[in-house]
PDB file of C-alpha atoms in Angstrom:
ATOM      1  CA  MET A   1      59.193 168.215 273.359  1.00 39.00           C
ATOM      2  CA  HIS A   2      58.356 164.606 274.208  1.00 40.00           C
ATOM      3  CA  LEU A   3      54.865 165.331 275.628  1.00 37.00           C
ATOM      4  CA  ALA A   4      53.012 165.363 272.356  1.00 40.00           C
ATOM      5  CA  PRO A   5      54.293 161.993 271.066  1.00 38.00           C
ATOM      6  CA  ARG A   6      53.585 160.394 274.461  1.00 37.00           C
ATOM      7  CA  ALA A   7      50.041 161.735 274.456  1.00 38.00           C
ATOM      8  CA  LEU A   8      49.585 160.439 270.928  1.00 35.00           C
ATOM      9  CA  ARG A   9      50.712 156.968 271.948  1.00 39.00           C
ATOM     10  CA  ARG A  10      48.255 156.967 274.852  1.00 40.00           C
ATOM     11  CA  ALA A  11      45.415 157.911 272.549  1.00 39.00           C
ATOM     12  CA  VAL A  12      46.284 155.143 270.108  1.00 37.00           C
ATOM     13  CA  ALA A  13      46.485 152.580 272.941  1.00 40.00           C
ATOM     14  CA  ALA A  14      43.098 153.643 274.279  1.00 41.00           C
ATOM     15  CA  ALA A  15      41.531 153.328 270.851  1.00 39.00           C
ATOM     16  CA  THR A  16      43.054 149.880 270.388  1.00 38.00           C
ATOM     17  CA  ILE A  17      41.663 148.664 273.728  1.00 36.00           C
ATOM     18  CA  ALA A  18      38.214 149.950 272.813  1.00 37.00           C
ATOM     19  CA  LEU A  19      38.293 148.125 269.480  1.00 33.00           C
ATOM     20  CA  LEU A  20      39.383 144.861 271.153  1.00 34.00           C
ATOM     21  CA  ALA A  21      36.615 145.109 273.701  1.00 37.00           C
ATOM     22  CA  THR A  22      34.075 145.546 270.900  1.00 36.00           C
ATOM     23  CA  ALA A  23      35.492 142.572 268.969  1.00 36.00           C
ATOM     24  CA  VAL A  24      35.421 140.281 271.993  1.00 33.00           C
ATOM     25  CA  GLY A  25      31.886 141.294 272.772  1.00 35.00           C
ATOM     26  CA  CYS A  26      30.764 140.265 269.280  1.00 31.00           C
ATOM     27  CA  ALA A  27      32.779 137.053 269.006  1.00 32.00           C
ATOM     28  CA  PRO A  28      31.234 133.640 269.878  1.00 33.00           C
ATOM     29  CA  GLN A  29      32.109 132.794 273.482  1.00 33.00           C
ATOM     30  CA  PRO A  30      33.026 129.334 274.819  1.00 34.00           C
ATOM     31  CA  GLU A  31      29.982 127.432 276.051  1.00 35.00           C
ATOM     32  CA  ASP A  32      29.581 126.897 279.745  1.00 35.00           C
ATOM     33  CA  LYS A  33      30.073 123.127 279.858  1.00 32.00           C
ATOM     34  CA  THR A  34      28.859 122.858 283.422  1.00 31.00           C
ATOM     35  CA  SER A  35      25.487 124.456 282.755  1.00 31.00           C
ATOM     36  CA  ASP A  36      25.116 122.539 279.477  1.00 31.00           C
ATOM     37  CA  THR A  37      25.615 119.177 281.197  1.00 28.00           C
ATOM     38  CA  ALA A  38      23.280 120.041 284.030  1.00 28.00           C
ATOM     39  CA  SER A  39      20.438 121.077 281.717  1.00 26.00           C
ATOM     40  CA  GLY A  40      20.751 118.176 279.273  1.00 30.00           C
ATOM     41  CA  SER A  41      18.588 115.114 279.941  1.00 34.00           C
ATOM     42  CA  THR A  42      21.372 112.821 278.710  1.00 37.00           C
ATOM     43  CA  GLY A  43      24.335 114.467 280.416  1.00 44.00           C
ATOM     44  CA  ASN A  44      26.578 112.804 282.957  1.00 53.00           C
ATOM     45  CA  THR A  45      23.830 112.849 285.575  1.00 85.00           C
ATOM     46  CA  CYS A  46      21.919 109.741 286.609  1.00 94.00           C
ATOM     47  CA  ALA A  47      18.388 111.115 286.303  1.00 94.00           C
ATOM     48  CA  LYS A  48      16.098 108.167 286.954  1.00 94.00           C
ATOM     49  CA  GLY A  49      14.527 106.783 283.802  1.00 93.00           C
ATOM     50  CA  LYS A  50      16.213 109.423 281.656  1.00 94.00           C
ATOM     51  CA  LEU A  51      19.607 107.946 280.941  1.00 97.00           C
ATOM     52  CA  ALA A  52      21.278 108.003 277.537  1.00 94.00           C
ATOM     53  CA  THR A  53      20.256 104.427 276.758  1.00 97.00           C
ATOM     54  CA  HIS A  54      20.297 102.732 273.345  1.00 95.00           C
ATOM     55  CA  THR A  55      16.529 103.112 273.140  1.00 97.00           C
ATOM     56  CA  SER A  56      15.043 106.170 274.811  1.00 95.00           C
ATOM     57  CA  GLY A  57      12.928 105.204 277.803  1.00 96.00           C
ATOM     58  CA  LYS A  58      14.097 101.581 277.662  1.00 98.00           C
ATOM     59  CA  LEU A  59      16.983  99.678 279.272  1.00 98.00           C
ATOM     60  CA  THR A  60      18.488  96.974 277.055  1.00 98.00           C
ATOM     61  CA  ILE A  61      20.102  94.133 279.008  1.00 98.00           C
ATOM     62  CA  ALA A  62      21.996  91.283 277.360  1.00 98.00           C
ATOM     63  CA  THR A  63      22.936  87.741 278.356  1.00 98.00           C
ATOM     64  CA  ASP A  64      23.920  84.514 276.632  1.00 96.00           C
ATOM     65  CA  GLU A  65      21.608  81.807 275.326  1.00 95.00           C
ATOM     66  CA  PRO A  66      20.858  79.416 276.884  1.00 93.00           C
ATOM     67  CA  ALA A  67      20.697  81.226 280.223  1.00 95.00           C
ATOM     68  CA  TYR A  68      21.829  78.717 282.837  1.00 92.00           C
ATOM     69  CA  GLU A  69      20.594  78.104 286.358  1.00 92.00           C
ATOM     70  CA  PRO A  70      21.043  79.189 289.092  1.00 94.00           C
ATOM     71  CA  TRP A  71      21.749  82.525 287.395  1.00 97.00           C
ATOM     72  CA  PHE A  72      18.485  82.373 285.455  1.00 97.00           C
ATOM     73  CA  LYS A  73      15.501  80.042 285.592  1.00 96.00           C
ATOM     74  CA  ASP A  74      13.847  78.050 282.798  1.00 96.00           C
ATOM     75  CA  ASP A  75      16.151  79.769 280.258  1.00 96.00           C
ATOM     76  CA  LYS A  76      13.959  82.886 280.508  1.00 97.00           C
ATOM     77  CA  PRO A  77      15.963  85.959 281.569  1.00 98.00           C
ATOM     78  CA  ALA A  78      12.855  88.164 281.468  1.00 98.00           C
ATOM     79  CA  ASN A  79      10.982  86.262 284.197  1.00 98.00           C
ATOM     80  CA  GLY A  80      12.951  87.879 287.045  1.00 98.00           C
ATOM     81  CA  GLU A  81      13.901  84.501 288.511  1.00 98.00           C
ATOM     82  CA  GLY A  82      17.446  83.322 289.144  1.00 97.00           C
ATOM     83  CA  PHE A  83      20.198  85.397 290.742  1.00 97.00           C
ATOM     84  CA  GLU A  84      21.332  87.394 287.715  1.00 98.00           C
ATOM     85  CA  SER A  85      17.839  88.045 286.389  1.00 98.00           C
ATOM     86  CA  ALA A  86      16.833  89.327 289.814  1.00 98.00           C
ATOM     87  CA  VAL A  87      19.979  91.477 290.050  1.00 98.00           C
ATOM     88  CA  ALA A  88      19.361  92.907 286.567  1.00 98.00           C
ATOM     89  CA  TYR A  89      15.856  94.027 287.487  1.00 98.00           C
ATOM     90  CA  ALA A  90      17.051  95.411 290.833  1.00 98.00           C
ATOM     91  CA  VAL A  91      19.680  97.504 289.012  1.00 98.00           C
ATOM     92  CA  ALA A  92      17.053  98.620 286.486  1.00 98.00           C
ATOM     93  CA  LYS A  93      14.784  99.760 289.314  1.00 98.00           C
ATOM     94  CA  GLN A  94      17.642 101.721 290.886  1.00 98.00           C
ATOM     95  CA  LEU A  95      18.164 103.433 287.529  1.00 98.00           C
ATOM     96  CA  GLY A  96      14.483 104.316 287.272  1.00 98.00           C
ATOM     97  CA  TYR A  97      13.284 101.638 284.832  1.00 98.00           C
ATOM     98  CA  ASP A  98      10.461  99.293 285.809  1.00 97.00           C
ATOM     99  CA  LYS A  99      10.147  95.750 284.501  1.00 97.00           C
ATOM    100  CA  SER A 100       8.072  96.820 281.483  1.00 97.00           C
ATOM    101  CA  ALA A 101      10.898  99.151 280.362  1.00 98.00           C
ATOM    102  CA  VAL A 102      13.524  96.378 280.312  1.00 98.00           C
ATOM    103  CA  VAL A 103      14.353  94.781 276.956  1.00 98.00           C
ATOM    104  CA  TRP A 104      16.400  91.564 276.898  1.00 98.00           C
ATOM    105  CA  GLN A 105      18.863  90.732 274.154  1.00 98.00           C
ATOM    106  CA  SER A 106      20.801  87.540 273.398  1.00 97.00           C
ATOM    107  CA  VAL A 107      24.577  88.056 273.103  1.00 97.00           C
ATOM    108  CA  PRO A 108      27.163  85.213 273.106  1.00 95.00           C
ATOM    109  CA  PHE A 109      29.436  85.182 276.173  1.00 95.00           C
ATOM    110  CA  ASN A 110      32.678  86.011 274.341  1.00 93.00           C
ATOM    111  CA  LYS A 111      31.092  88.732 272.231  1.00 96.00           C
ATOM    112  CA  ALA A 112      29.875  90.599 275.303  1.00 97.00           C
ATOM    113  CA  PHE A 113      33.368  91.752 276.265  1.00 96.00           C
ATOM    114  CA  ALA A 114      35.019  91.691 272.830  1.00 96.00           C
ATOM    115  CA  PRO A 115      36.180  95.007 271.315  1.00 96.00           C
ATOM    116  CA  GLY A 116      33.553  96.931 269.376  1.00 95.00           C
ATOM    117  CA  VAL A 117      30.429  99.003 269.857  1.00 95.00           C
ATOM    118  CA  LYS A 118      27.751  97.256 271.917  1.00 97.00           C
ATOM    119  CA  THR A 119      24.081  96.922 271.093  1.00 96.00           C
ATOM    120  CA  PHE A 120      23.087  96.717 274.774  1.00 98.00           C
ATOM    121  CA  ASP A 121      23.190  99.067 277.755  1.00 98.00           C
ATOM    122  CA  PHE A 122      24.755  96.415 279.962  1.00 98.00           C
ATOM    123  CA  ASP A 123      25.379  92.669 279.856  1.00 98.00           C
ATOM    124  CA  ILE A 124      24.983  90.315 282.824  1.00 98.00           C
ATOM    125  CA  ASN A 125      26.419  86.851 282.265  1.00 97.00           C
ATOM    126  CA  GLN A 126      28.905  85.785 284.970  1.00 96.00           C
ATOM    127  CA  VAL A 127      31.625  87.905 283.381  1.00 97.00           C
ATOM    128  CA  SER A 128      34.586  88.278 285.713  1.00 96.00           C
ATOM    129  CA  ILE A 129      36.190  91.694 285.956  1.00 96.00           C
ATOM    130  CA  SER A 130      39.782  91.677 284.716  1.00 94.00           C
ATOM    131  CA  ALA A 131      42.400  94.203 283.624  1.00 94.00           C
ATOM    132  CA  GLU A 132      42.635  92.532 280.210  1.00 94.00           C
ATOM    133  CA  ARG A 133      38.895  92.768 279.566  1.00 97.00           C
ATOM    134  CA  LYS A 134      38.850  96.379 280.754  1.00 97.00           C
ATOM    135  CA  LYS A 135      40.920  97.261 277.696  1.00 97.00           C
ATOM    136  CA  ALA A 136      37.872  96.581 275.527  1.00 98.00           C
ATOM    137  CA  VAL A 137      34.864  97.286 277.765  1.00 98.00           C
ATOM    138  CA  ASP A 138      33.752  99.028 280.946  1.00 98.00           C
ATOM    139  CA  PHE A 139      32.659  97.164 284.068  1.00 98.00           C
ATOM    140  CA  SER A 140      30.351  98.152 286.870  1.00 98.00           C
ATOM    141  CA  SER A 141      31.223  97.540 290.489  1.00 97.00           C
ATOM    142  CA  GLY A 142      31.253  93.830 291.286  1.00 98.00           C
ATOM    143  CA  TYR A 143      27.851  92.347 292.112  1.00 98.00           C
ATOM    144  CA  TYR A 144      29.063  88.883 293.173  1.00 96.00           C
ATOM    145  CA  ASP A 145      32.274  87.495 294.660  1.00 94.00           C
ATOM    146  CA  VAL A 146      32.998  84.148 293.049  1.00 93.00           C
ATOM    147  CA  ARG A 147      35.409  81.227 293.192  1.00 93.00           C
ATOM    148  CA  GLN A 148      36.174  78.636 290.546  1.00 96.00           C
ATOM    149  CA  ALA A 149      35.528  74.972 291.267  1.00 97.00           C
ATOM    150  CA  VAL A 150      36.277  71.507 289.876  1.00 98.00           C
ATOM    151  CA  VAL A 151      33.527  69.007 288.996  1.00 98.00           C
ATOM    152  CA  ALA A 152      34.216  65.308 288.357  1.00 98.00           C
ATOM    153  CA  LEU A 153      32.283  62.053 288.159  1.00 98.00           C
ATOM    154  CA  LYS A 154      31.909  60.258 291.478  1.00 97.00           C
ATOM    155  CA  GLY A 155      34.437  57.502 292.070  1.00 97.00           C
ATOM    156  CA  SER A 156      36.812  58.780 289.360  1.00 97.00           C
ATOM    157  CA  LYS A 157      40.480  59.564 289.856  1.00 96.00           C
ATOM    158  CA  ALA A 158      39.673  63.264 289.498  1.00 97.00           C
ATOM    159  CA  ALA A 159      37.094  63.050 292.298  1.00 97.00           C
ATOM    160  CA  LYS A 160      39.836  61.934 294.689  1.00 97.00           C
ATOM    161  CA  ALA A 161      41.912  65.086 294.123  1.00 97.00           C
ATOM    162  CA  THR A 162      42.641  67.079 297.262  1.00 96.00           C
ATOM    163  CA  SER A 163      45.209  69.520 295.868  1.00 97.00           C
ATOM    164  CA  VAL A 164      46.084  71.424 292.717  1.00 97.00           C
ATOM    165  CA  ALA A 165      48.979  69.011 292.160  1.00 97.00           C
ATOM    166  CA  ASP A 166      46.497  66.111 291.975  1.00 97.00           C
ATOM    167  CA  LEU A 167      44.885  67.760 288.944  1.00 98.00           C
ATOM    168  CA  LYS A 168      48.024  68.200 286.841  1.00 97.00           C
ATOM    169  CA  GLY A 169      47.884  64.812 285.106  1.00 97.00           C
ATOM    170  CA  LEU A 170      44.169  65.015 284.280  1.00 98.00           C
ATOM    171  CA  LYS A 171      42.315  66.037 281.131  1.00 98.00           C
ATOM    172  CA  LEU A 172      40.467  69.162 282.191  1.00 98.00           C
ATOM    173  CA  GLY A 173      37.920  71.252 280.327  1.00 98.00           C
ATOM    174  CA  ALA A 174      36.151  74.617 280.560  1.00 98.00           C
ATOM    175  CA  GLN A 175      34.251  77.152 278.464  1.00 97.00           C
ATOM    176  CA  VAL A 176      36.438  79.196 276.141  1.00 96.00           C
ATOM    177  CA  GLY A 177      37.126  82.792 277.136  1.00 94.00           C
ATOM    178  CA  THR A 178      36.340  82.205 280.817  1.00 95.00           C
ATOM    179  CA  THR A 179      38.395  82.639 283.961  1.00 95.00           C
ATOM    180  CA  SER A 180      37.608  78.961 284.528  1.00 97.00           C
ATOM    181  CA  LEU A 181      39.809  78.117 281.554  1.00 97.00           C
ATOM    182  CA  ASN A 182      42.435  80.579 282.812  1.00 95.00           C
ATOM    183  CA  TYR A 183      42.576  78.775 286.150  1.00 96.00           C
ATOM    184  CA  ILE A 184      43.393  75.542 284.338  1.00 97.00           C
ATOM    185  CA  SER A 185      46.244  77.066 282.333  1.00 96.00           C
ATOM    186  CA  ASP A 186      47.580  79.506 284.954  1.00 95.00           C
ATOM    187  CA  VAL A 187      46.983  77.713 288.256  1.00 96.00           C
ATOM    188  CA  VAL A 188      46.803  73.972 287.529  1.00 97.00           C
ATOM    189  CA  LYS A 189      49.202  74.052 284.561  1.00 97.00           C
ATOM    190  CA  PRO A 190      48.236  70.509 283.497  1.00 97.00           C
ATOM    191  CA  SER A 191      50.552  68.182 281.612  1.00 97.00           C
ATOM    192  CA  GLN A 192      48.059  67.935 278.742  1.00 96.00           C
ATOM    193  CA  GLU A 193      46.239  70.729 276.963  1.00 96.00           C
ATOM    194  CA  ALA A 194      42.852  71.638 278.359  1.00 97.00           C
ATOM    195  CA  ALA A 195      39.700  71.137 276.302  1.00 98.00           C
ATOM    196  CA  ALA A 196      37.964  74.425 275.477  1.00 97.00           C
ATOM    197  CA  PHE A 197      34.226  74.416 274.762  1.00 97.00           C
ATOM    198  CA  SER A 198      32.124  77.178 273.252  1.00 94.00           C
ATOM    199  CA  LYS A 199      29.409  76.692 275.879  1.00 93.00           C
ATOM    200  CA  ASN A 200      29.158  75.205 279.354  1.00 93.00           C
ATOM    201  CA  ASP A 201      26.599  72.592 278.305  1.00 93.00           C
ATOM    202  CA  GLN A 202      29.176  71.178 275.889  1.00 96.00           C
ATOM    203  CA  ALA A 203      31.662  70.895 278.744  1.00 97.00           C
ATOM    204  CA  VAL A 204      29.028  69.121 280.829  1.00 97.00           C
ATOM    205  CA  SER A 205      28.334  66.674 277.994  1.00 97.00           C
ATOM    206  CA  ALA A 206      32.064  65.989 277.649  1.00 98.00           C
ATOM    207  CA  LEU A 207      32.224  65.185 281.355  1.00 98.00           C
ATOM    208  CA  LYS A 208      29.250  62.834 281.065  1.00 96.00           C
ATOM    209  CA  ASN A 209      30.790  61.060 278.072  1.00 96.00           C
ATOM    210  CA  GLY A 210      34.212  60.677 279.628  1.00 96.00           C
ATOM    211  CA  GLN A 211      35.911  62.984 277.123  1.00 97.00           C
ATOM    212  CA  VAL A 212      37.412  64.933 280.026  1.00 98.00           C
ATOM    213  CA  ASP A 213      38.254  63.876 283.557  1.00 98.00           C
ATOM    214  CA  ALA A 214      36.891  67.035 285.135  1.00 98.00           C
ATOM    215  CA  ILE A 215      35.598  70.492 284.250  1.00 98.00           C
ATOM    216  CA  VAL A 216      36.140  73.860 285.890  1.00 98.00           C
ATOM    217  CA  VAL A 217      33.215  76.261 286.403  1.00 97.00           C
ATOM    218  CA  ASP A 218      32.231  78.877 288.971  1.00 95.00           C
ATOM    219  CA  LEU A 219      31.142  77.416 292.317  1.00 95.00           C
ATOM    220  CA  PRO A 220      27.359  78.074 292.105  1.00 94.00           C
ATOM    221  CA  THR A 221      27.283  76.534 288.623  1.00 95.00           C
ATOM    222  CA  ALA A 222      29.257  73.565 289.933  1.00 95.00           C
ATOM    223  CA  PHE A 223      26.602  72.838 292.539  1.00 93.00           C
ATOM    224  CA  TYR A 224      23.830  73.225 289.989  1.00 93.00           C
ATOM    225  CA  ILE A 225      25.567  70.785 287.617  1.00 95.00           C
ATOM    226  CA  THR A 226      25.910  68.144 290.328  1.00 95.00           C
ATOM    227  CA  SER A 227      22.350  68.556 291.581  1.00 91.00           C
ATOM    228  CA  ALA A 228      20.439  68.844 288.310  1.00 92.00           C
ATOM    229  CA  GLN A 229      22.546  68.015 285.258  1.00 94.00           C
ATOM    230  CA  VAL A 230      24.995  65.258 286.198  1.00 96.00           C
ATOM    231  CA  THR A 231      23.732  63.633 289.368  1.00 92.00           C
ATOM    232  CA  ASN A 232      26.604  61.130 289.413  1.00 97.00           C
ATOM    233  CA  ALA A 233      29.095  63.996 289.612  1.00 97.00           C
ATOM    234  CA  GLU A 234      30.429  65.896 292.609  1.00 96.00           C
ATOM    235  CA  VAL A 235      32.165  69.144 293.447  1.00 97.00           C
ATOM    236  CA  VAL A 236      35.781  68.127 294.057  1.00 97.00           C
ATOM    237  CA  GLY A 237      36.821  71.463 295.499  1.00 96.00           C
ATOM    238  CA  GLN A 238      37.322  75.163 294.883  1.00 95.00           C
ATOM    239  CA  PHE A 239      40.415  77.208 294.084  1.00 95.00           C
ATOM    240  CA  GLU A 240      41.844  79.910 296.298  1.00 90.00           C
ATOM    241  CA  ASN A 241      41.514  83.512 295.158  1.00 85.00           C
ATOM    242  CA  GLN A 242      44.501  84.574 293.127  1.00 81.00           C
ATOM    243  CA  GLY A 243      46.456  87.703 294.040  1.00 76.00           C
ATOM    244  CA  GLY A 244      44.742  88.128 297.409  1.00 72.00           C
ATOM    245  CA  THR A 245      41.603  89.759 295.978  1.00 81.00           C
ATOM    246  CA  PRO A 246      38.299  88.044 295.244  1.00 90.00           C
ATOM    247  CA  GLU A 247      37.227  87.378 291.686  1.00 94.00           C
ATOM    248  CA  GLN A 248      34.075  89.372 290.991  1.00 96.00           C
ATOM    249  CA  PHE A 249      31.360  89.333 288.373  1.00 97.00           C
ATOM    250  CA  GLY A 250      30.577  92.766 286.936  1.00 98.00           C
ATOM    251  CA  LEU A 251      28.040  94.192 284.538  1.00 98.00           C
ATOM    252  CA  VAL A 252      29.616  94.788 281.113  1.00 98.00           C
ATOM    253  CA  LEU A 253      29.176  98.135 279.347  1.00 98.00           C
ATOM    254  CA  ASP A 254      30.490  99.725 276.178  1.00 98.00           C
ATOM    255  CA  LYS A 255      33.988 101.175 276.535  1.00 97.00           C
ATOM    256  CA  GLY A 256      33.649 104.751 277.779  1.00 97.00           C
ATOM    257  CA  SER A 257      29.889 104.417 278.276  1.00 97.00           C
ATOM    258  CA  ASP A 258      28.123 107.391 279.876  1.00 96.00           C
ATOM    259  CA  LEU A 259      26.147 104.836 281.886  1.00 98.00           C
ATOM    260  CA  THR A 260      29.083 103.204 283.680  1.00 98.00           C
ATOM    261  CA  SER A 261      29.152 105.461 286.746  1.00 98.00           C
ATOM    262  CA  CYS A 262      25.346 105.361 287.054  1.00 98.00           C
ATOM    263  CA  VAL A 263      25.240 101.554 286.838  1.00 98.00           C
ATOM    264  CA  SER A 264      28.099 101.228 289.337  1.00 98.00           C
ATOM    265  CA  SER A 265      26.287 103.543 291.742  1.00 98.00           C
ATOM    266  CA  ALA A 266      23.180 101.363 291.402  1.00 98.00           C
ATOM    267  CA  VAL A 267      25.157  98.187 292.167  1.00 98.00           C
ATOM    268  CA  ASP A 268      26.859  99.889 295.133  1.00 98.00           C
ATOM    269  CA  ALA A 269      23.479 100.945 296.515  1.00 98.00           C
ATOM    270  CA  LEU A 270      22.156  97.369 296.224  1.00 98.00           C
ATOM    271  CA  ARG A 271      25.176  96.066 298.084  1.00 98.00           C
ATOM    272  CA  GLU A 272      24.871  98.683 300.820  1.00 98.00           C
ATOM    273  CA  ASP A 273      21.155  98.157 301.471  1.00 98.00           C
ATOM    274  CA  GLY A 274      21.556  94.360 301.603  1.00 98.00           C
ATOM    275  CA  THR A 275      19.659  93.581 298.394  1.00 98.00           C
ATOM    276  CA  LEU A 276      22.557  91.680 296.789  1.00 97.00           C
ATOM    277  CA  ALA A 277      23.051  89.570 299.920  1.00 96.00           C
ATOM    278  CA  LYS A 278      19.315  88.839 300.051  1.00 97.00           C
ATOM    279  CA  LEU A 279      19.206  87.768 296.403  1.00 97.00           C
ATOM    280  CA  GLU A 280      22.341  85.670 296.845  1.00 95.00           C
ATOM    281  CA  LYS A 281      20.737  83.854 299.771  1.00 94.00           C
ATOM    282  CA  GLN A 282      17.510  83.352 297.826  1.00 95.00           C
ATOM    283  CA  TRP A 283      18.985  82.053 294.575  1.00 95.00           C
ATOM    284  CA  LEU A 284      22.454  80.733 295.418  1.00 92.00           C
ATOM    285  CA  SER A 285      21.834  79.190 298.828  1.00 80.00           C
ATOM    286  CA  ASP A 286      22.581  75.725 297.425  1.00 68.00           C
ATOM    287  CA  ALA A 287      26.095  76.834 296.514  1.00 62.00           C
ATOM    288  CA  VAL A 288      27.493  75.805 299.869  1.00 62.00           C
ATOM    289  CA  ASP A 289      31.147  75.719 300.777  1.00 76.00           C
ATOM    290  CA  ALA A 290      33.530  73.242 299.187  1.00 90.00           C
ATOM    291  CA  PRO A 291      37.052  72.054 300.092  1.00 91.00           C
ATOM    292  CA  VAL A 292      39.817  74.413 298.998  1.00 93.00           C
ATOM    293  CA  LEU A 293      42.358  72.957 296.580  1.00 94.00           C
ATOM    294  CA  LYS A 294      45.833  74.249 297.461  1.00 91.00           C
TER     295      LYS A 294
END
């Protein structure tokens, strides 16, 4: 007596399955994300010369104005001379963009790593990689290991400093928003507030005019200042790396940029094949060692 109802239920189930199969076959299916990315010219690949840049076929690189030596030469980032200009073009070449495809843009130092959408593909301007800055922007792999240094006028009290403790009673200055200024507040912890300048040339002028006893800048810049800008100044010494890891300059990109991994890969390749070391020797060879202030 129960065979007929059971057979009926089986028939209904079979019909239901057939209807579902038909519905699924007609419904829009999820796109295959893997194949979509692989076929797109602006996917997450690093196809040379075909990246998802701000301007198709061009690579927009930013730096501050003026562009200081030894990072740039004659305040002309586009001439390929100076360490950072040379690095920028080497990275561009790795990414598949020749010199004619590179467009330079002027962006103030602090604005480069401030929150907000960027108008450049990457910025190169002695910007140190830090956890705080990573909250607002992306960084490439480091392209230069740097230390901060103290510059003072020859024969001054500051020039006689041999330790961090000797700097505590001095009036120190540095560019605002830099790790140089952080070293003053976090490492030296001076008894008087440090002077913060919007640009390095203002800090240099303050040193010349006796408004500050000493200024803090990165080591290569320190040697350039003493050799070309303030010849009666000297490099007092350099600070130790903090936290056991070297401070590094990195290329700055928009937060979450599709270019970050490609640019980092380009920097890594330049480090591995010796290009970065070669450019460092060519353009920063004057930045010799200096006493370490402990």
